[in-house]
Short mmCIF file of C-alpha atoms and ligand atoms in Angstrom, two decimals:
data_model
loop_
_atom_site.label_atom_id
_atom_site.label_comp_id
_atom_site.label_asym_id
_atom_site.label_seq_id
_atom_site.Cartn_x
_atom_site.Cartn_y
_atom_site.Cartn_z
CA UNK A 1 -69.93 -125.91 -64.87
CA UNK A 2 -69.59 -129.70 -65.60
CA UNK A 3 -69.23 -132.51 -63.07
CA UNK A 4 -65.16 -132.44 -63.10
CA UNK A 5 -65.61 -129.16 -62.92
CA UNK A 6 -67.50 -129.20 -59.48
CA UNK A 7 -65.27 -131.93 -58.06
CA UNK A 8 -62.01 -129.86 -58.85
CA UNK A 9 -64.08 -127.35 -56.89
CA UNK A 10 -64.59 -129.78 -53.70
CA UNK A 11 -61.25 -131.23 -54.00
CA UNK A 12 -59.13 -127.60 -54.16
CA UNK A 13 -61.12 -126.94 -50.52
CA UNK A 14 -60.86 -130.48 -48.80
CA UNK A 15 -58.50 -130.78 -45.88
CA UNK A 16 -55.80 -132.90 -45.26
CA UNK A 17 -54.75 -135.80 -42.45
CA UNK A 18 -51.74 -137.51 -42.34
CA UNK A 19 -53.83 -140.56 -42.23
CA UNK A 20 -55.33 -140.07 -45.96
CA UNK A 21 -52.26 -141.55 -47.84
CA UNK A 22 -54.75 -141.27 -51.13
CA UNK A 23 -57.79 -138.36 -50.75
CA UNK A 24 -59.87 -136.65 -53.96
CA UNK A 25 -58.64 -138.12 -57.14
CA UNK A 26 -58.33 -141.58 -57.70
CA UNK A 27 -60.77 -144.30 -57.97
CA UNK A 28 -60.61 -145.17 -53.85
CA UNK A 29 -59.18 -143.19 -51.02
CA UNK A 30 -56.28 -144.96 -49.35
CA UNK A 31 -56.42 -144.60 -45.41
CA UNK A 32 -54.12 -145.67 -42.66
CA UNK A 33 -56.49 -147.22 -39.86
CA UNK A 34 -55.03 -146.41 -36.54
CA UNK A 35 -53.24 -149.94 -34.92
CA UNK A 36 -55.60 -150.84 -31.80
CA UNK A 37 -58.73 -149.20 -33.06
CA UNK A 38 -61.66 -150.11 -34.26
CA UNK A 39 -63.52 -148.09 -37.57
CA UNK A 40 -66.92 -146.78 -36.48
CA UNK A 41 -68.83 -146.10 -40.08
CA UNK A 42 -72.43 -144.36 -40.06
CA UNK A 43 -74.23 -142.75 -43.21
CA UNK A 44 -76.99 -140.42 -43.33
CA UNK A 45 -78.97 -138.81 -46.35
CA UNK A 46 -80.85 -135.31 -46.76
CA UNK A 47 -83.20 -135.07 -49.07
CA UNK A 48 -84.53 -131.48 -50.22
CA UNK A 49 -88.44 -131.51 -48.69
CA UNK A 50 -87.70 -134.15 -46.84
CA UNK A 51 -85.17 -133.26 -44.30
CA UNK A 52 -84.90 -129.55 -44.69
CA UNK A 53 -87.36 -127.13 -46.01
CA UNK A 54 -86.36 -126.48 -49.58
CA UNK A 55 -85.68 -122.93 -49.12
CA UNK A 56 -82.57 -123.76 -46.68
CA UNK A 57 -79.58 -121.81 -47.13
CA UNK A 58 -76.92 -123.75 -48.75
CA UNK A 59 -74.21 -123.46 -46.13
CA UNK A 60 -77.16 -124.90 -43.47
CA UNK A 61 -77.90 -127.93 -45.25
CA UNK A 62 -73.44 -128.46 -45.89
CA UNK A 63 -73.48 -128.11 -42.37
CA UNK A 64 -76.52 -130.53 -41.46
CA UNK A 65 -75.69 -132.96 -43.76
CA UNK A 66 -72.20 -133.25 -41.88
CA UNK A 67 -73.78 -133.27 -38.22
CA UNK A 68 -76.00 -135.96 -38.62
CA UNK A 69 -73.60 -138.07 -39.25
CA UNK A 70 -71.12 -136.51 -36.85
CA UNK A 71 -74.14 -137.10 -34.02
CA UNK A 72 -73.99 -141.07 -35.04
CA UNK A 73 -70.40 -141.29 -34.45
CA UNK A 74 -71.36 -139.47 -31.11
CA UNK A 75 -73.82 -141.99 -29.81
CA UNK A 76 -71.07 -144.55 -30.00
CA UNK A 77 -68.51 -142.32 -28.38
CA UNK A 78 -66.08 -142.61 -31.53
CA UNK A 79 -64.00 -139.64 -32.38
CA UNK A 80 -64.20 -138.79 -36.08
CA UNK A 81 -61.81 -139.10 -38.54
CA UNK A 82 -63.14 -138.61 -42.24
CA UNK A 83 -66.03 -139.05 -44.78
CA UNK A 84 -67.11 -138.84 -47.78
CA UNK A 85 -69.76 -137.13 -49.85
CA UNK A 86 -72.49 -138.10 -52.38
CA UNK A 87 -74.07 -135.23 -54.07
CA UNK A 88 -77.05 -134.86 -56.00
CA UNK A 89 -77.56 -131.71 -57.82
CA UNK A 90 -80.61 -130.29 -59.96
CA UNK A 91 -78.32 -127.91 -61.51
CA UNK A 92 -74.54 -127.30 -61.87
CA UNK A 93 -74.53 -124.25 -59.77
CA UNK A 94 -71.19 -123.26 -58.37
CA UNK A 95 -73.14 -120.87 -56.12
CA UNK A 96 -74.61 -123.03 -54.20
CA UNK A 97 -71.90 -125.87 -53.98
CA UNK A 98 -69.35 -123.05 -52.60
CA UNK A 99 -71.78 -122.39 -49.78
CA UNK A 100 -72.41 -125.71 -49.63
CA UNK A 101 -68.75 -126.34 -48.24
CA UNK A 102 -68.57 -123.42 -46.33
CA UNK A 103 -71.00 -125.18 -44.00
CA UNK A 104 -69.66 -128.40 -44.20
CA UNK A 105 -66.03 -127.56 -44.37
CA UNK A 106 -66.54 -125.13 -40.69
CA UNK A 107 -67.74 -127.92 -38.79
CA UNK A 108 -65.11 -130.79 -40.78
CA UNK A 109 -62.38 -128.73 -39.44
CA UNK A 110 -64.24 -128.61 -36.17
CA UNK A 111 -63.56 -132.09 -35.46
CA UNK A 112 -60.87 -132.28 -37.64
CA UNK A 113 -62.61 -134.80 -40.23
CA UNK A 114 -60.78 -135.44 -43.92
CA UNK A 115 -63.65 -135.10 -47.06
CA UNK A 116 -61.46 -137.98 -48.36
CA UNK A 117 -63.85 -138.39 -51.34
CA UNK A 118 -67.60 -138.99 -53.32
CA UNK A 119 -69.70 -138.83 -55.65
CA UNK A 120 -71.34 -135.95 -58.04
CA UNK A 121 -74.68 -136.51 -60.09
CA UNK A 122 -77.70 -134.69 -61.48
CA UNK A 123 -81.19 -134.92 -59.94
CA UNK A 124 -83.34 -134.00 -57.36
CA UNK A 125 -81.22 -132.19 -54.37
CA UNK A 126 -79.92 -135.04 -52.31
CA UNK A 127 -77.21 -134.92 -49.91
CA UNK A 128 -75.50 -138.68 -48.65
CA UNK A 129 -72.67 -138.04 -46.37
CA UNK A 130 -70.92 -141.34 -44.60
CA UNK A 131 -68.77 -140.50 -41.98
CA UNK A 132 -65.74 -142.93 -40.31
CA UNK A 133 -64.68 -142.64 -37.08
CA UNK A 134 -62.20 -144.56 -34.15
CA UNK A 135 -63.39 -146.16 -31.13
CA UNK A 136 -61.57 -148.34 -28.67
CA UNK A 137 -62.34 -151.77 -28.87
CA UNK A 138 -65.13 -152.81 -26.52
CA UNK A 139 -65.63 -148.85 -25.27
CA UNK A 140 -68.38 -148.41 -27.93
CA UNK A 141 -72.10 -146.93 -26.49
CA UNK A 142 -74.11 -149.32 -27.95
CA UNK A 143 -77.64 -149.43 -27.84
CA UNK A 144 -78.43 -152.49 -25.76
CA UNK A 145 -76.13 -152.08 -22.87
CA UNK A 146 -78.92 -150.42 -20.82
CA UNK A 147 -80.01 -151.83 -17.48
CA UNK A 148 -83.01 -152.10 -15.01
CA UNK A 149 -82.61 -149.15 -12.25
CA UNK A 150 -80.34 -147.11 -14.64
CA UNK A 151 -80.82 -143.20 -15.10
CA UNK A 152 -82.30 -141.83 -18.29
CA UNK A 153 -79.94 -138.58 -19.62
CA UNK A 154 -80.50 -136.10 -22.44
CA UNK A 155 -78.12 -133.11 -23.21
CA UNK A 156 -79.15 -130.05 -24.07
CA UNK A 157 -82.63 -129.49 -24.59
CA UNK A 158 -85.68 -130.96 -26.65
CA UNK A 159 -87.95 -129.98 -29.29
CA UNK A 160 -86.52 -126.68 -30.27
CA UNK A 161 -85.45 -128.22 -33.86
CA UNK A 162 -89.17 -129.06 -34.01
CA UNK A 163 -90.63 -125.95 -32.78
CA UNK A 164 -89.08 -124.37 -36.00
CA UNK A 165 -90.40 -127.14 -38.26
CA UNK A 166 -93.67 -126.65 -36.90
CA UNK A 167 -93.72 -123.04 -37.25
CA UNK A 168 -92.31 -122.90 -40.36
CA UNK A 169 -95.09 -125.69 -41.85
CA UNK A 170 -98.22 -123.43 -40.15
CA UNK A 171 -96.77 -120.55 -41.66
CA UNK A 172 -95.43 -118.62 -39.16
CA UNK A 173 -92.96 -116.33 -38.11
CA UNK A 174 -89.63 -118.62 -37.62
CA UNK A 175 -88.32 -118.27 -34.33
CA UNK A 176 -84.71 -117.43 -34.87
CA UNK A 177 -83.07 -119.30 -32.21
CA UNK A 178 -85.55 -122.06 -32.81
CA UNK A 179 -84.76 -122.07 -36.45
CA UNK A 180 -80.62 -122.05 -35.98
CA UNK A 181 -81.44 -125.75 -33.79
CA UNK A 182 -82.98 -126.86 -36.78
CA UNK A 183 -80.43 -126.02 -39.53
CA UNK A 184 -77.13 -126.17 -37.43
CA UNK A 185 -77.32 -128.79 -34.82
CA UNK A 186 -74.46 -129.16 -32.86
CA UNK A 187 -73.14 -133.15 -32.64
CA UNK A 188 -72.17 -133.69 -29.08
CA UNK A 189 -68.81 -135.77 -30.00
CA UNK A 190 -66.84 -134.46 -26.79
CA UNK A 191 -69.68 -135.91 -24.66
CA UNK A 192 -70.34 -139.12 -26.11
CA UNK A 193 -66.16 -139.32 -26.05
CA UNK A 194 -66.51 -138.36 -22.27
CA UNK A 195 -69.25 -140.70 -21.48
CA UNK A 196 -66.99 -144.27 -22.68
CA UNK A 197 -66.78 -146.18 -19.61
CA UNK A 198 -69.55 -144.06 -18.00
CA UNK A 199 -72.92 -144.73 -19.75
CA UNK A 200 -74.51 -148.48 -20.25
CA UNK A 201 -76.06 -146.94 -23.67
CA UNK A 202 -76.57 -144.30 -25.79
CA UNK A 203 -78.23 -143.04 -29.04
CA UNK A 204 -78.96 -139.51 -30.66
CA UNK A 205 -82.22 -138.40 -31.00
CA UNK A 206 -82.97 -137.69 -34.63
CA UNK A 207 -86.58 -139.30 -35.07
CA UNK A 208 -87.80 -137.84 -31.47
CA UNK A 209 -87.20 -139.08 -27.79
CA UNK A 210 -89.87 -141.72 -27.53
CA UNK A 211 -88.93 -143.12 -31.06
CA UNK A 212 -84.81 -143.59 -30.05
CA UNK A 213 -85.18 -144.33 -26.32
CA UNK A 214 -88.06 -147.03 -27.36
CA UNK A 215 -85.41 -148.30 -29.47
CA UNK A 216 -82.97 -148.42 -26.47
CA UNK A 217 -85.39 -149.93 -24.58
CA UNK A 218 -85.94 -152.99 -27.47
CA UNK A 219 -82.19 -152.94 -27.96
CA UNK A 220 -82.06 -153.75 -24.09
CA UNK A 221 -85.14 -155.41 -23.46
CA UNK A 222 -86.65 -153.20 -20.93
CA UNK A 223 -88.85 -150.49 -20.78
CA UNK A 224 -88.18 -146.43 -19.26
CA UNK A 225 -90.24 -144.33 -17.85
CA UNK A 226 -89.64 -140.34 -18.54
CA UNK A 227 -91.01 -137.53 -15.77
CA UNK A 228 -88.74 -134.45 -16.78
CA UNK A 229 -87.53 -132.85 -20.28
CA UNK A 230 -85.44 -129.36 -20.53
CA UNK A 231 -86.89 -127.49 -22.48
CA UNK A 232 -85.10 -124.41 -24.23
CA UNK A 233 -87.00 -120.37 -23.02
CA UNK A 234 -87.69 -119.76 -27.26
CA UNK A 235 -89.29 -122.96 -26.91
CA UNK A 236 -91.10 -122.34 -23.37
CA UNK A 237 -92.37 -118.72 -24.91
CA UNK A 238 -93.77 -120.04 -28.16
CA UNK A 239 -95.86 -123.32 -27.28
CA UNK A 240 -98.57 -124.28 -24.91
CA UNK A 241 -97.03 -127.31 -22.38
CA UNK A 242 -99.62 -129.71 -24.51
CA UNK A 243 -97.58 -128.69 -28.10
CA UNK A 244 -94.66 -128.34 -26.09
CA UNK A 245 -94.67 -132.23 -24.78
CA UNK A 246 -95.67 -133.67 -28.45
CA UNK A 247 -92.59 -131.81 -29.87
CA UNK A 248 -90.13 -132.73 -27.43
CA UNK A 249 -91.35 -136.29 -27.55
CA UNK A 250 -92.20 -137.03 -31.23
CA UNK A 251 -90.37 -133.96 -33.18
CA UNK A 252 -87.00 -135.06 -33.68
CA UNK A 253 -84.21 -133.59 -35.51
CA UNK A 254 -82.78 -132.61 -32.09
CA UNK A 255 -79.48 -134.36 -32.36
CA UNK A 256 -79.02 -134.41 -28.90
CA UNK A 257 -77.56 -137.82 -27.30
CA UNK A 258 -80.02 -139.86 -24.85
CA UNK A 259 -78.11 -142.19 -22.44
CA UNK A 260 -78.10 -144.47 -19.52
CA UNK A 261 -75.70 -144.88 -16.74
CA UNK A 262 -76.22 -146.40 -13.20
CA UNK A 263 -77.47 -143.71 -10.53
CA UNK A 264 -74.01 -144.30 -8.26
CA UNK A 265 -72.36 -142.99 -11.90
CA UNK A 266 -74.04 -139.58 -11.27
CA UNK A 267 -71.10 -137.77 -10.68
CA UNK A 268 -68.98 -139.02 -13.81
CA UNK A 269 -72.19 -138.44 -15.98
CA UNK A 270 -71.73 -134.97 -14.53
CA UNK A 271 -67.89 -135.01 -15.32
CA UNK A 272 -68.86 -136.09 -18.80
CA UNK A 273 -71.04 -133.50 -19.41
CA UNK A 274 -68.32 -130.39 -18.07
CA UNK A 275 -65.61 -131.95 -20.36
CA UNK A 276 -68.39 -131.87 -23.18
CA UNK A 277 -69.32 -128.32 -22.65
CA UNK A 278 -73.10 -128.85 -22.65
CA UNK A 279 -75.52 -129.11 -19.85
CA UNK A 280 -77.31 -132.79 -19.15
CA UNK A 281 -80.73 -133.38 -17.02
CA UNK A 282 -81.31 -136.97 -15.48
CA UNK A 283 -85.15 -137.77 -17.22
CA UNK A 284 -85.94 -141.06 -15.77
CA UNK A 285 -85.45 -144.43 -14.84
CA UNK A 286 -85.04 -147.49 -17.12
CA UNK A 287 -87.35 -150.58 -15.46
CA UNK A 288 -88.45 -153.80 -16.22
CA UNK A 289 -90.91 -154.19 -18.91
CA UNK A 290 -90.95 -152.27 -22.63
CA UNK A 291 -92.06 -149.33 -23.88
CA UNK A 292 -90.88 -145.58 -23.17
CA UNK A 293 -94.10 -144.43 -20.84
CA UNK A 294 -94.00 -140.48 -20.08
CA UNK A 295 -95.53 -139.11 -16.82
CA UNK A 296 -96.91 -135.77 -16.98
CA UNK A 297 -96.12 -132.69 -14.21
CA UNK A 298 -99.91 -133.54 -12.61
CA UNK A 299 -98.43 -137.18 -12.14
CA UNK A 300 -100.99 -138.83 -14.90
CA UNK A 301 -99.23 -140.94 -18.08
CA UNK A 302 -98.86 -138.86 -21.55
CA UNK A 303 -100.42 -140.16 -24.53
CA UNK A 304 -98.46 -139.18 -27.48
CA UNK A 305 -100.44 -138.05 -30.64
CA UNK A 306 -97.95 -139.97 -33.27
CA UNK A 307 -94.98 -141.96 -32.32
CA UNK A 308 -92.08 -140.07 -34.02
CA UNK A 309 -90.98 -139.50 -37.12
CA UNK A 310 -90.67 -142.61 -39.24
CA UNK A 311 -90.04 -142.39 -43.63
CA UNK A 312 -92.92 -144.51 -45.59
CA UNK A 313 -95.46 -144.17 -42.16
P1 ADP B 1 -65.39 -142.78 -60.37
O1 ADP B 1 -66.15 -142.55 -61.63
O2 ADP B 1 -64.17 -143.59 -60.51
O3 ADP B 1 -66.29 -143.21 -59.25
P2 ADP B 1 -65.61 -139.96 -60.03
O4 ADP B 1 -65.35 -139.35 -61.32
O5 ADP B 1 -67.03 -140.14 -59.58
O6 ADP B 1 -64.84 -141.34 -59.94
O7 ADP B 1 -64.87 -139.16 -58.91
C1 ADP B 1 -63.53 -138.77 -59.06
C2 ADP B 1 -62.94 -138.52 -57.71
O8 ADP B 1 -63.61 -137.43 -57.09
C3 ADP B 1 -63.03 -139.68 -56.73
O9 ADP B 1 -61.87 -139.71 -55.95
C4 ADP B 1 -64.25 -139.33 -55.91
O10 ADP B 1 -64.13 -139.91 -54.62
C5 ADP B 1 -64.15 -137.81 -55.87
N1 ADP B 1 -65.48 -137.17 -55.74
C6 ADP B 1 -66.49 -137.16 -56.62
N2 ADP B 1 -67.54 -136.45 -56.19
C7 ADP B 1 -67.17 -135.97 -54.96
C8 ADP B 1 -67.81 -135.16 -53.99
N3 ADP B 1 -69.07 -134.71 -54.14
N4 ADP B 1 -67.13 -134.89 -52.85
C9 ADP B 1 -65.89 -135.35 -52.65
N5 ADP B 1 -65.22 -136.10 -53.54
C10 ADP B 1 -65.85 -136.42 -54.70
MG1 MG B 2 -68.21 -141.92 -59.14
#
């Protein structure tokens, strides 16, 4: 297989939208921007070793590369729309490009998202996705919205993603359903949809809790204070509370959304969360001051052993 080759491949399997007047093909891709809306843009890159253990089954890391960027567009509370895809390949393997798509393609027509066009090149396995979406003008969850007294929320649970990748580095047996967090998260776009109008501010966690709600709190110029994390039962039965706490913290790669909203919004974050389809816990209180400071179960303050995942640390 050649590079035109490949892209025929990609372009025979991308979907359509009547919005994509131009997809696969041309130099550009032609799009009709919805009148009233605002374009919400993120882009995210997986690198083999990097961001996935290299051994990662193709359709995993189609899918990943897909809902990390689909998890961006989340935080804001944009619905997605389309995106396009940069591909670097080692080799010209049609094998692993057609379960490449499988992945990404599923969760694409998930959220009904257009692969509207890329790029294909040889070299190290390296995976850029960008991703478009809609928001309302002025609805967008930004990160500096949050305010003193608000409620700290996370959906779903924490540290599963880095259970797996801490299992998997030591060797381990993999723990399934800790392992299926780490290759397929779930982006929770019908929640951060749900939670316009609702939450002051918002973010996913990809580089672990204390890393992305210390950047809410810098964003916002406070400081939070965290006494509560749910915590998954594969996660519960395979770590001490000590591991448990640094990998909820610090792991990352959880893709959940972290958000604020005022404590008389309780109710509507709980509305939010029913039309999302996935559970939320309250995990603190934003104050005055800066810094994300955890309290443990005996009441005493958590020292974290690293501060979150950060490239060229
Ligand atoms: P150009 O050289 O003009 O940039 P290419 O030959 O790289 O064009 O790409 C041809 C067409 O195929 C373009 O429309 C481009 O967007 C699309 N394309 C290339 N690689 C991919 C890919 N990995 N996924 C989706 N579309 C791709
Ligand atoms: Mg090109």
């Amino acid at each position: 297989m050649r590079e035109f080759d490949l892209i025929a491949r990609i372009r025979e399997r991308a979907t359509a939208r009547g919005d994509v007047l131009l997809g696969i093909g041309d130099d550009c891709a032609l799009l009709e921007v919805p009148v009233g809306l605002q374009l919400a843009i993120t882009s995210d890159t997986l690198n083999a070793g990097v961001h996935f253990p290299p051994e990662t089954r193709p359709f995993d890391i189609g899918w990943k590369s897909l809902a990390v960027n689909l998890s961006d567009l989340a935080a804001m509370g944009a619905q997605p729309a389309w995106c396009t895809l940069a591909l670097a390949l080692p080799e010209a393997s049609a094998e692993f490009v057609d379960g490449f798509l499988d992945g990404f393609l599923e969760l694409a027509a998930q959220h009904g998202v257009a692969l509207i066009g890329g790029d294909t090149s040889a070299g190290p396995l390296s995976v850029n996705v960008t991703a478009h979406g809609f928001i309302e003008p002025g609805q967008a969850l930004r990160r500096d919205g949050a305010r003193a007294g608000d409620e700290v929320w996370v959906s779903g649970t924490l540290g599963d993603a880095a259970g797996a990748l801490s299992q998997w580095r030591s060797a381990e047996r993999v723990d399934p359903t800790l392992r299926l967090r780490l290759d397929r998260p779930v982006p929770r776009v019908a929640l951060g949809r749900a939670l316009r109008g609702v939450a002051t501010s918002c973010i996913d966690i990809s580089d672990g809790l204390l890393a992305d709600l210390g950047h809410v709190c810098r964003a916002s110029d406070l400081g939070a204070r965290v006494d509560a994390l749910p915590t998954s039962a594969a996660l519960q039965a395979a770590f001490d509370p000590e591991q448990r706490r640094a990998l909820q913290m610090t792991g990352g790669d959880d893709y959940e959304l972290c958000f604020t909203a005022p404590a008389a919004c309780c109710g509507a974050v709980l509305a939010a969360a029913e039309a999302g389809a996935v559970p939320v816990t309250r995990i603190g209180v934003i104050m005055r001051g800066k810094d994300v400071q955890a309290i443990r179960a005996d009441g005493d303050s958590w020292k974290p052993p690293h501060a979150g995942f950060e490239h060229f640390a």
